[in-house]
XYZ file of C-alpha atoms in Angstrom:
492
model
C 0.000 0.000 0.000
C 1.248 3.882 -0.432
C 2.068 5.406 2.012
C 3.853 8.651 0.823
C 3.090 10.368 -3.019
C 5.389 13.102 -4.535
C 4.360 14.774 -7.694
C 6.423 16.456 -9.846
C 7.075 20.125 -9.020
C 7.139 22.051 -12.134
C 4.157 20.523 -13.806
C 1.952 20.809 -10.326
C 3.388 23.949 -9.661
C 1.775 25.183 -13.049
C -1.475 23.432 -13.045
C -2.179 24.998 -9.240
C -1.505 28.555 -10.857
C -3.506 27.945 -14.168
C -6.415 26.566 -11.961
C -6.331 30.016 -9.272
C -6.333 32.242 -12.197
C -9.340 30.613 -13.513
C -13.138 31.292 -13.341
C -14.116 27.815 -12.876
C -15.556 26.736 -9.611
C -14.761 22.613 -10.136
C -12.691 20.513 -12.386
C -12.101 17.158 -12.216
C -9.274 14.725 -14.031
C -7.147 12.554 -14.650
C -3.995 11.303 -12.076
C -0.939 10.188 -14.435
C 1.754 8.439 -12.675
C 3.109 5.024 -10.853
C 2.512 3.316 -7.544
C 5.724 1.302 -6.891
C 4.684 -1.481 -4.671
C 9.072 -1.937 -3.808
C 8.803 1.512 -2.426
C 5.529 1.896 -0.837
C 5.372 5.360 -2.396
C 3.191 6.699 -5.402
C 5.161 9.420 -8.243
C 2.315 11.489 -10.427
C 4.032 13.021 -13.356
C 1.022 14.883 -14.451
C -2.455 15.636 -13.790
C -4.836 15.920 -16.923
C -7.975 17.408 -17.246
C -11.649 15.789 -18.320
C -12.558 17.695 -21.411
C -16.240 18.565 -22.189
C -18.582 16.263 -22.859
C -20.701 15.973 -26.215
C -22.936 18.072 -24.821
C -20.432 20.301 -24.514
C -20.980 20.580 -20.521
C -18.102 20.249 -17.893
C -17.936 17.040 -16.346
C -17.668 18.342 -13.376
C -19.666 21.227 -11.557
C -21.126 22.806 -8.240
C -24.597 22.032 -6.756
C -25.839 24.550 -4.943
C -28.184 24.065 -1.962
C -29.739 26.079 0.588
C -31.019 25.153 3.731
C -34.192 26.849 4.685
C -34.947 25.120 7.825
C -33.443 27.513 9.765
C -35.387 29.716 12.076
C -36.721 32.792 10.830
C -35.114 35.205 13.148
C -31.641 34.771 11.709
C -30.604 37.101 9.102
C -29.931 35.739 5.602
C -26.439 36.204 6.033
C -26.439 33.515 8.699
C -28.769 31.316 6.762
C -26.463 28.059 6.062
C -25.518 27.081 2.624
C -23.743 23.465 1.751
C -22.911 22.833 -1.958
C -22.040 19.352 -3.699
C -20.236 17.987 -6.732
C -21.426 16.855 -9.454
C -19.454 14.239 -11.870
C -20.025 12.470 -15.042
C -18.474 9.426 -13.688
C -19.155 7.698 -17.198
C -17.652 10.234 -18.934
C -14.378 10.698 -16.888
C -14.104 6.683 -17.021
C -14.661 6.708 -21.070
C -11.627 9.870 -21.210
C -9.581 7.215 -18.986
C -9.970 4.241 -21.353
C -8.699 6.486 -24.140
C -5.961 8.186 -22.500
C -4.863 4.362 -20.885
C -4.001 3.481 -24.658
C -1.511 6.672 -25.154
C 0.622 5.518 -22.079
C 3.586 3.703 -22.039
C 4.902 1.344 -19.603
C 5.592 2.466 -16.106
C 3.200 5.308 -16.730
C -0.237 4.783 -15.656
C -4.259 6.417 -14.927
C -3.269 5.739 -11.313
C -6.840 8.010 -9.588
C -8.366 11.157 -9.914
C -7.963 14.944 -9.250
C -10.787 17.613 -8.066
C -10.555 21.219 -7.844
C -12.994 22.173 -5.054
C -13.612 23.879 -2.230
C -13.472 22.101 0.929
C -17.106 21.851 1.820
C -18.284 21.069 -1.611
C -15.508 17.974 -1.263
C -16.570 16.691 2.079
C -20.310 16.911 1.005
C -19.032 14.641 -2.351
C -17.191 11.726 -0.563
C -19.693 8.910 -2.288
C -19.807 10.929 -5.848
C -16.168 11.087 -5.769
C -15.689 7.008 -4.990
C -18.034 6.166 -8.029
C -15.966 8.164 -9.863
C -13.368 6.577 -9.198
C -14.656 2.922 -9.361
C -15.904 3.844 -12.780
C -11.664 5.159 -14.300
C -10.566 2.205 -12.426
C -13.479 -0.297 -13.786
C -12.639 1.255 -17.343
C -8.605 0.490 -17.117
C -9.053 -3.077 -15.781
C -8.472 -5.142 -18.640
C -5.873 -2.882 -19.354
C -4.077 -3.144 -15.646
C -5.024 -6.048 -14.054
C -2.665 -5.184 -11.313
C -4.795 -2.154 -10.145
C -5.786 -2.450 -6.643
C -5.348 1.127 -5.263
C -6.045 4.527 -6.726
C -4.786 7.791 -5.677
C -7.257 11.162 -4.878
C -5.798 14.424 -5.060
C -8.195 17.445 -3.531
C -6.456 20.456 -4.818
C -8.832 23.274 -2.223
C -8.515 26.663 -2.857
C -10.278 27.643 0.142
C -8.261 27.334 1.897
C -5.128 26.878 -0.718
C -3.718 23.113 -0.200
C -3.206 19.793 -1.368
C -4.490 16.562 -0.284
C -4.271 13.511 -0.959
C -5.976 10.003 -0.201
C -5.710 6.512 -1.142
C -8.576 4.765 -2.434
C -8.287 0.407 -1.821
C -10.198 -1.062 -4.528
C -12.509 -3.448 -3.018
C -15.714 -5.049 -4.046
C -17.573 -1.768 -2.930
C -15.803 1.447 -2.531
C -16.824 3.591 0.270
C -15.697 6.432 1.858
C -14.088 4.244 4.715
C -11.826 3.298 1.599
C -10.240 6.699 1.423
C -6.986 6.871 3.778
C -4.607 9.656 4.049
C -1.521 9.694 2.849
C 1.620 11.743 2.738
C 1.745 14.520 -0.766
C 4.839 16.661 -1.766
C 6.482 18.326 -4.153
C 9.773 17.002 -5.392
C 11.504 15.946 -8.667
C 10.577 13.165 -10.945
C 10.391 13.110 -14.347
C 14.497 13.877 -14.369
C 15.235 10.543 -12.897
C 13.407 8.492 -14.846
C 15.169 5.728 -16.768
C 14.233 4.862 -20.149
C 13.737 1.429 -21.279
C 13.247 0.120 -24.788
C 12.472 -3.364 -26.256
C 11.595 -5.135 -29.675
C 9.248 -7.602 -29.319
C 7.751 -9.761 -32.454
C 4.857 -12.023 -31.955
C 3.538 -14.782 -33.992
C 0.106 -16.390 -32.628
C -1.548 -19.438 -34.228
C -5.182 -19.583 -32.565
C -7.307 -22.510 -33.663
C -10.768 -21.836 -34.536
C -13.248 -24.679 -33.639
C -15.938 -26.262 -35.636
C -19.670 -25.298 -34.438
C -21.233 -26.383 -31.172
C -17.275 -27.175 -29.578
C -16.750 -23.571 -28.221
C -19.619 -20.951 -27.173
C -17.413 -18.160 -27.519
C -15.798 -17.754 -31.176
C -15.997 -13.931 -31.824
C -13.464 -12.356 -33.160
C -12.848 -10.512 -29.697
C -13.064 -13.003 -27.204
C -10.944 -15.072 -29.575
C -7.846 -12.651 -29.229
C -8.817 -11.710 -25.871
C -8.362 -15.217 -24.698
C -5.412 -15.185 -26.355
C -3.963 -12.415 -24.475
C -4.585 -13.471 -21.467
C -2.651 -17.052 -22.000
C 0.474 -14.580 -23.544
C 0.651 -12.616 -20.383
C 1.114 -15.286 -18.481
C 3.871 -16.965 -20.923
C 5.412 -13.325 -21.097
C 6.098 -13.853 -17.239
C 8.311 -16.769 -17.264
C 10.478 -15.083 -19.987
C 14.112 -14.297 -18.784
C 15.204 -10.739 -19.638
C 18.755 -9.782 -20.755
C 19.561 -5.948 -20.163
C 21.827 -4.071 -22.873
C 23.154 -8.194 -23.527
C 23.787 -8.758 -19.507
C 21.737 -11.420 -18.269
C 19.988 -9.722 -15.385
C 21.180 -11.546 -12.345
C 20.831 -9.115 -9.225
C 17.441 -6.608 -8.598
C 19.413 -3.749 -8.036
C 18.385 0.003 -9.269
C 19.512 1.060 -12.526
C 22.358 4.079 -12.194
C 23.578 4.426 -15.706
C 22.025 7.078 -17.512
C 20.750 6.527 -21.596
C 18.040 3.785 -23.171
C 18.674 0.876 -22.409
C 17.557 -2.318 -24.436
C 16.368 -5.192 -23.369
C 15.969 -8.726 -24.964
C 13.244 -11.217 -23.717
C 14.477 -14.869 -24.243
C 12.016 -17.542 -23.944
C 12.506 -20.729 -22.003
C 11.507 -23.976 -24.117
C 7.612 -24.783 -23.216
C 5.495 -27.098 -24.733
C 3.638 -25.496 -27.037
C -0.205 -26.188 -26.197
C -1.630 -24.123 -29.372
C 0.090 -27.280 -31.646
C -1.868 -29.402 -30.312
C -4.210 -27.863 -29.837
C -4.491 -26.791 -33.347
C -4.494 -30.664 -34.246
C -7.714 -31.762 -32.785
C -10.427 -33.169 -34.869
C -12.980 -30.124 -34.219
C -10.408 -27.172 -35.142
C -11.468 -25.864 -38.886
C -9.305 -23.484 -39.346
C -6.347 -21.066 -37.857
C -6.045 -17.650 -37.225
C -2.514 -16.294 -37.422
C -1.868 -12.921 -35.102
C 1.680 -11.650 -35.830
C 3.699 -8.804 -36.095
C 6.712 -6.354 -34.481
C 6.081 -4.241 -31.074
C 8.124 -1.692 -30.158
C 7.811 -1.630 -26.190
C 8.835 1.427 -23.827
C 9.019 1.772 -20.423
C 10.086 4.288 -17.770
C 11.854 3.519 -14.337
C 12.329 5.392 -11.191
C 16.295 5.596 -10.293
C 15.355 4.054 -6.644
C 13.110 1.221 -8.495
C 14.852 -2.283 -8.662
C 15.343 -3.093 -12.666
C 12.966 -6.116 -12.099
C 10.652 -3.091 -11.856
C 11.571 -2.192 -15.616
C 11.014 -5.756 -17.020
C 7.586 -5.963 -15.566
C 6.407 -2.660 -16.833
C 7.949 -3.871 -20.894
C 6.314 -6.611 -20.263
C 3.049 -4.688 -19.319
C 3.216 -2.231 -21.900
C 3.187 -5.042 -24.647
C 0.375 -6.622 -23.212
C -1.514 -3.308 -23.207
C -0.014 -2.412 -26.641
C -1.473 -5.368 -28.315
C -5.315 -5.108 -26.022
C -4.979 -1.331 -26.737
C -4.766 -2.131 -31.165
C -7.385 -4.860 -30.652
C -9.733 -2.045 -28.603
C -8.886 0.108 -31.510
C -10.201 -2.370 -34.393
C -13.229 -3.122 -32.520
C -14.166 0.920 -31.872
C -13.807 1.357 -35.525
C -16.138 -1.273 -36.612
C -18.508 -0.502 -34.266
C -18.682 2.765 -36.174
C -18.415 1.692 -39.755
C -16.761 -0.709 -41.562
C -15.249 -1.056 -45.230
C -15.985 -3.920 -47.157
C -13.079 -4.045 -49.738
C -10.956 -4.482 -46.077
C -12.135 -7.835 -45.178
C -12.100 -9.621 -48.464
C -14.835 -10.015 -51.316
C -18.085 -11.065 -52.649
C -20.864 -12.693 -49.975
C -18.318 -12.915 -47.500
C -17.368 -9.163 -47.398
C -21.102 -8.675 -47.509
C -22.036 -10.789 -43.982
C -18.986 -8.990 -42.644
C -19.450 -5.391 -43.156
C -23.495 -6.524 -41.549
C -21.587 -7.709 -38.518
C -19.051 -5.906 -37.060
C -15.383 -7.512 -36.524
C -15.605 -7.776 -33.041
C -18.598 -9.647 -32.944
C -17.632 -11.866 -36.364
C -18.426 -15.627 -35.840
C -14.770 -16.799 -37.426
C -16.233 -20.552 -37.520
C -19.052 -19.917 -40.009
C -16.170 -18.081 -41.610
C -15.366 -19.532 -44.795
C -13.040 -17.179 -46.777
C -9.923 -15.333 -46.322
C -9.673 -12.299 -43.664
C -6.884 -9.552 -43.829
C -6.445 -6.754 -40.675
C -3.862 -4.371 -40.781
C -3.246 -3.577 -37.108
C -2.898 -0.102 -35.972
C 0.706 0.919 -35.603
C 2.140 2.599 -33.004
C 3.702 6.352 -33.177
C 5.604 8.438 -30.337
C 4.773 11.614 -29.067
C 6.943 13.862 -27.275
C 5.483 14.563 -23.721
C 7.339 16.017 -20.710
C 10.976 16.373 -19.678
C 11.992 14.193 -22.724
C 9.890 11.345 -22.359
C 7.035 9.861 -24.808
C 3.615 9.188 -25.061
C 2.123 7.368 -28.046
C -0.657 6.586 -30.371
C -1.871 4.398 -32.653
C -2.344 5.232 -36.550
C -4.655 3.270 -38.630
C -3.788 2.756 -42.172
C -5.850 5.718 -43.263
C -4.866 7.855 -41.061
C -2.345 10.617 -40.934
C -0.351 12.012 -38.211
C -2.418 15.456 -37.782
C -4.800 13.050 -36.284
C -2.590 12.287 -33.724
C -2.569 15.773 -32.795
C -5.766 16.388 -32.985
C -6.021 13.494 -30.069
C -3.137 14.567 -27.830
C -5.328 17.948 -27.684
C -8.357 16.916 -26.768
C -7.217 13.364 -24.427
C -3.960 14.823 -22.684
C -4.904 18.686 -22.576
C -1.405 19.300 -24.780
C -0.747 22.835 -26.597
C -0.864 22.920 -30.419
C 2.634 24.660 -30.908
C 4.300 22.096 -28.864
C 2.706 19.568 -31.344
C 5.087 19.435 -34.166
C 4.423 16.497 -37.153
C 8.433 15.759 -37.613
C 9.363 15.313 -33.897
C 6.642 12.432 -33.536
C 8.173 9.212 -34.341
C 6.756 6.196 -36.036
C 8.705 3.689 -34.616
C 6.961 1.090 -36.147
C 7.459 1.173 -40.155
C 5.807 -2.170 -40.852
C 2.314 -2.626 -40.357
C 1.737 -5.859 -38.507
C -1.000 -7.889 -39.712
C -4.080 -10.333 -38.325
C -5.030 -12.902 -41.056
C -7.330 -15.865 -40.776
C -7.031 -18.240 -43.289
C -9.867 -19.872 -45.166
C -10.997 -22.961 -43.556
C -8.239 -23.048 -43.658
C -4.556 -23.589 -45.490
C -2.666 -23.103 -42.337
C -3.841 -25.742 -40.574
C -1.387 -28.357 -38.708
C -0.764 -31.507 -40.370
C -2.885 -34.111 -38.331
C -6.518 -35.878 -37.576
C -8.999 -33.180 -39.515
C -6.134 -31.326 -41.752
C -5.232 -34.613 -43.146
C -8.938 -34.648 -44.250
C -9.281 -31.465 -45.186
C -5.976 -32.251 -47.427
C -6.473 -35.659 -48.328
C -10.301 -34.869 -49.735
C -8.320 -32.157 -52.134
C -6.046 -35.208 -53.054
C -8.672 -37.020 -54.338
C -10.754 -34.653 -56.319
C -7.406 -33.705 -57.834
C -6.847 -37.395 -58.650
C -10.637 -38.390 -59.744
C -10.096 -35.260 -61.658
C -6.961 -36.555 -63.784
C -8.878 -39.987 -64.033
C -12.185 -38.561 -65.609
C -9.465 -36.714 -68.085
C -8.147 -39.993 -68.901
C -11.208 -41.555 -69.562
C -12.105 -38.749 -71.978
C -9.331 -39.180 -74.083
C -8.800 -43.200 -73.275
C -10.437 -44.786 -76.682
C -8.928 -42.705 -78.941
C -4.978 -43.168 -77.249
C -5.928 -47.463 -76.864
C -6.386 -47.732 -80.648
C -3.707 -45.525 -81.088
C -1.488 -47.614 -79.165
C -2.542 -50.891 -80.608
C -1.453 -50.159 -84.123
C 2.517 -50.518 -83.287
C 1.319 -53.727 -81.709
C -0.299 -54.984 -84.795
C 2.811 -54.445 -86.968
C 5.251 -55.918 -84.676
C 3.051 -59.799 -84.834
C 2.530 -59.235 -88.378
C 6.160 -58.832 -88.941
C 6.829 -61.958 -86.260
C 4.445 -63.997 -88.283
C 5.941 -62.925 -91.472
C 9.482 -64.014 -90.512
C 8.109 -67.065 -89.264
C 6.791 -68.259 -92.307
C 9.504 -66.583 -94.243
C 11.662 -68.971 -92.513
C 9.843 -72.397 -92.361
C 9.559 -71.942 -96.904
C 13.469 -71.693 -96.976
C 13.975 -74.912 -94.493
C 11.427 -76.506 -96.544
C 13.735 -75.905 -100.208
C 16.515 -77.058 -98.210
């Protein structure tokens, strides 16, 4: 559990003084940082604000309330007045599913942040614990590992900070909240910077009807994912070529690369992929290029969970992506042709039934582009095929509250030139070479071989008495000697 948080000076420092000078009475956002379980302390590098809703409302204001029960003979000056907040919880947990995708590892949606007044706060403890139930219930599948969040009360009446710790339970309630030390220090200067490239090649077996209830193209991956992250675990890391051998901090300054080497496992999709039910396979693969950041008192052990982390969110975050978009609409020409492009762009992706499938699929994958963020280090993005990089910063506007000028189209980096791809194969030519392959292959055998027969047949009368001619001339020529022979014995 945390028990101390320091945030990073400068960029508090300038959100506290943007937020006095304003008009607004409440704001409410987003907490962007690390709790490091080895330390017991929590680090928030920034603190980003819940844009407008659709509506164009705030999602967060001031309630208001008088109390007229009060006896007449006070003056209205004395009359008492409470006031409340008021949060789109949905809204704030729907701006923290988006901005969980543009963070890479070691960086994290770790709470909230409210800009109140301190009675409107106290009279908001059970608003403020939805609110955070909802960010937290929104990140889950992207951070299993969740199970605190962080509240910061920034009051300007009086001017202070607070902060609380919220423990994740089954129900969160106000007896939840616990506080905890806050301070100002320096962080984002002693972060280390971690990279790794990481390629991935999944074979997922798709089984015939009635074997598996849940064949969507979505829980398909997703199940997938969740059998990865557990093989990514056991993988031994090697740090700029040293075998990591000690869990000491990191003191040498640069990027550092590190390698993930597999140990030998039995590999369960094979098999698995050779049962008589599987029909097909569908082939995930492609090149990650994983980031994470470290504290310089964090144990590098620290570092290799968080690469491993980020690609695990980097490859849920691309699948979230290709689902949103077919939701919304979905090209045709992108999926394949004829009928089968037809039932697909009816059904969305995400909800595609891949064993009634029958002809080939093709997914580009959204690739993944750096954006320069704060004190030198990177947030990213994810580009789909059609898209160009002014959408990018069109999104790090409106989901991480960043200027325009500071937004320039050369410094962000696409770090990943080739586009990984998701193909499924029809019914399917990938298949592993056993039980209902064999089949599959053998059945194509023998139409190609009753095929060559019936050709033979076609053509077989003319090519026998063809053949039988050469015959024909070799006995009469047999016969011929023969007698030729027996007349000359005879005049002898």
């Amino acid at each position: 559990m945390v028990k101390a948080v320091v945030g990073e000076d400068t960029r508090l420092t300038s959100i506290e003084g943007r937020l006095s000078h304003s008009a607004i009475p409440a704001e409410v956002g987003l907490v962007i940082g690390k709790l490091s379980s080895a330390l017991d302390r929590g680090f928030v590098f920034d603190l980003i604000p819940t844009p407008s809703n659709d509506d164009e409302k705030p999602a967060c204001s001031v309630l208001e309330t008088r109390d007229d029960k009060r006896k007449p003979s006070k003056s209205k000056s004395q009359s008492s007045e409470s006031s409340s907040l008021s949060i789109d919880s949905d809204w704030v947990a729907e701006h923290a599913r988006q901005v969980s995708r543009m963070l890479l590892g070691g960086m994290k949606v770790v709470g909230i942040y409210v800009w109140a007044s301190e009675t409107a706060f106290k009279n908001s403890t059970m608003i403020l614990c939805q609110a955070i139930k909802g960010v937290t219930d929104a990140i889950r599948h992207l951070d299993s590992s969740l199970d605190e969040a962080l509240l910061i009360h920034i009051c300007y009446s009086p001017r202070r900070w607070n902060c609380r710790t919220c423990l994740l339970s089954a129900s969160i309630t106000s007896s939840n909240l616990r506080p905890c030390d806050f301070k100002l220090g320096r962080v984002l200067s002693s972060l280390k910077r971690f990279r790794c490239s990481y390629s991935f090649n999944f074979r997922l077996p798709i089984y015939s009807e009635g074997e598996s209830t849940a064949q969507t193209f979505t829980d398909i991956l997703r199940k997938e994912l969740a059998i990865h992250e557990k093989e990514l675990k056991s993988a031994i890391a090697m740090i700029d070529g040293d075998l990591v051998h000690n869990d000491e901090p990191c003191n040498v300054d640069g990027e550092h690369e590190i390698e993930l080497v597999f140990p030998f496992m039995k590999d369960i999709r094979v098999e698995a992929s050779t049962a008589k039910n599987v029909t097909g396979i569908l082939l995930f693969g492609g090149s990650i290029s994983s980031y994470a950041y470290l504290n310089a008192k964090e144990p590098v052990s620290q570092a290799i969970a968080d690469i491993k982390a980020d690609i695990v969110r980097s490859l849920q975050s691309r699948l979230d992506i290709i689902c949103d978009e077919a939701e919304q609409d979905l090209n045709p020409s992108d999926v394949g042709d004829n009928e089968e492009a037809d039932e697909i762009s009816k059904n969305s992706i995400s909800k595609l039934m891949l064993n009634s499938s029958t002809k080939a699929c093709n997914l580009c994958l959204p690739r993944r582009v750096l954006v320069p963020w704060l004190a030198g280090m990177y947030i990213c993005d994810y580009l789909q095929p059609f898209e160009s990089v002014e959408v990018v910063k069109e999104r790090c506007i409106e989901l991480m509250s960043m200027e325009h000028s500071s937004l320039e189209a050369s410094k962000i980096s696409e770090v990943e030139t080739e586009t990984s791809l998701l193909i499924a194969e029809s019914m399917w030519d990938v298949i592993s070479p056993a039980s209902s392959s064999s089949n599959l292959r053998l059945g194509g055998n023998m139409e190609r071989t009753m095929r060559e027969d019936e050709s033979k047949r076609t053509t077989g009368d003319d090519s026998g008495n063809a053949s039988k001619i050469p015959i024909l001339v070799a006995i009469f020529v047999l016969l011929l000697s023969i007698i030729l022979g027996f007349m000359l014995y005879q005049k002898d």
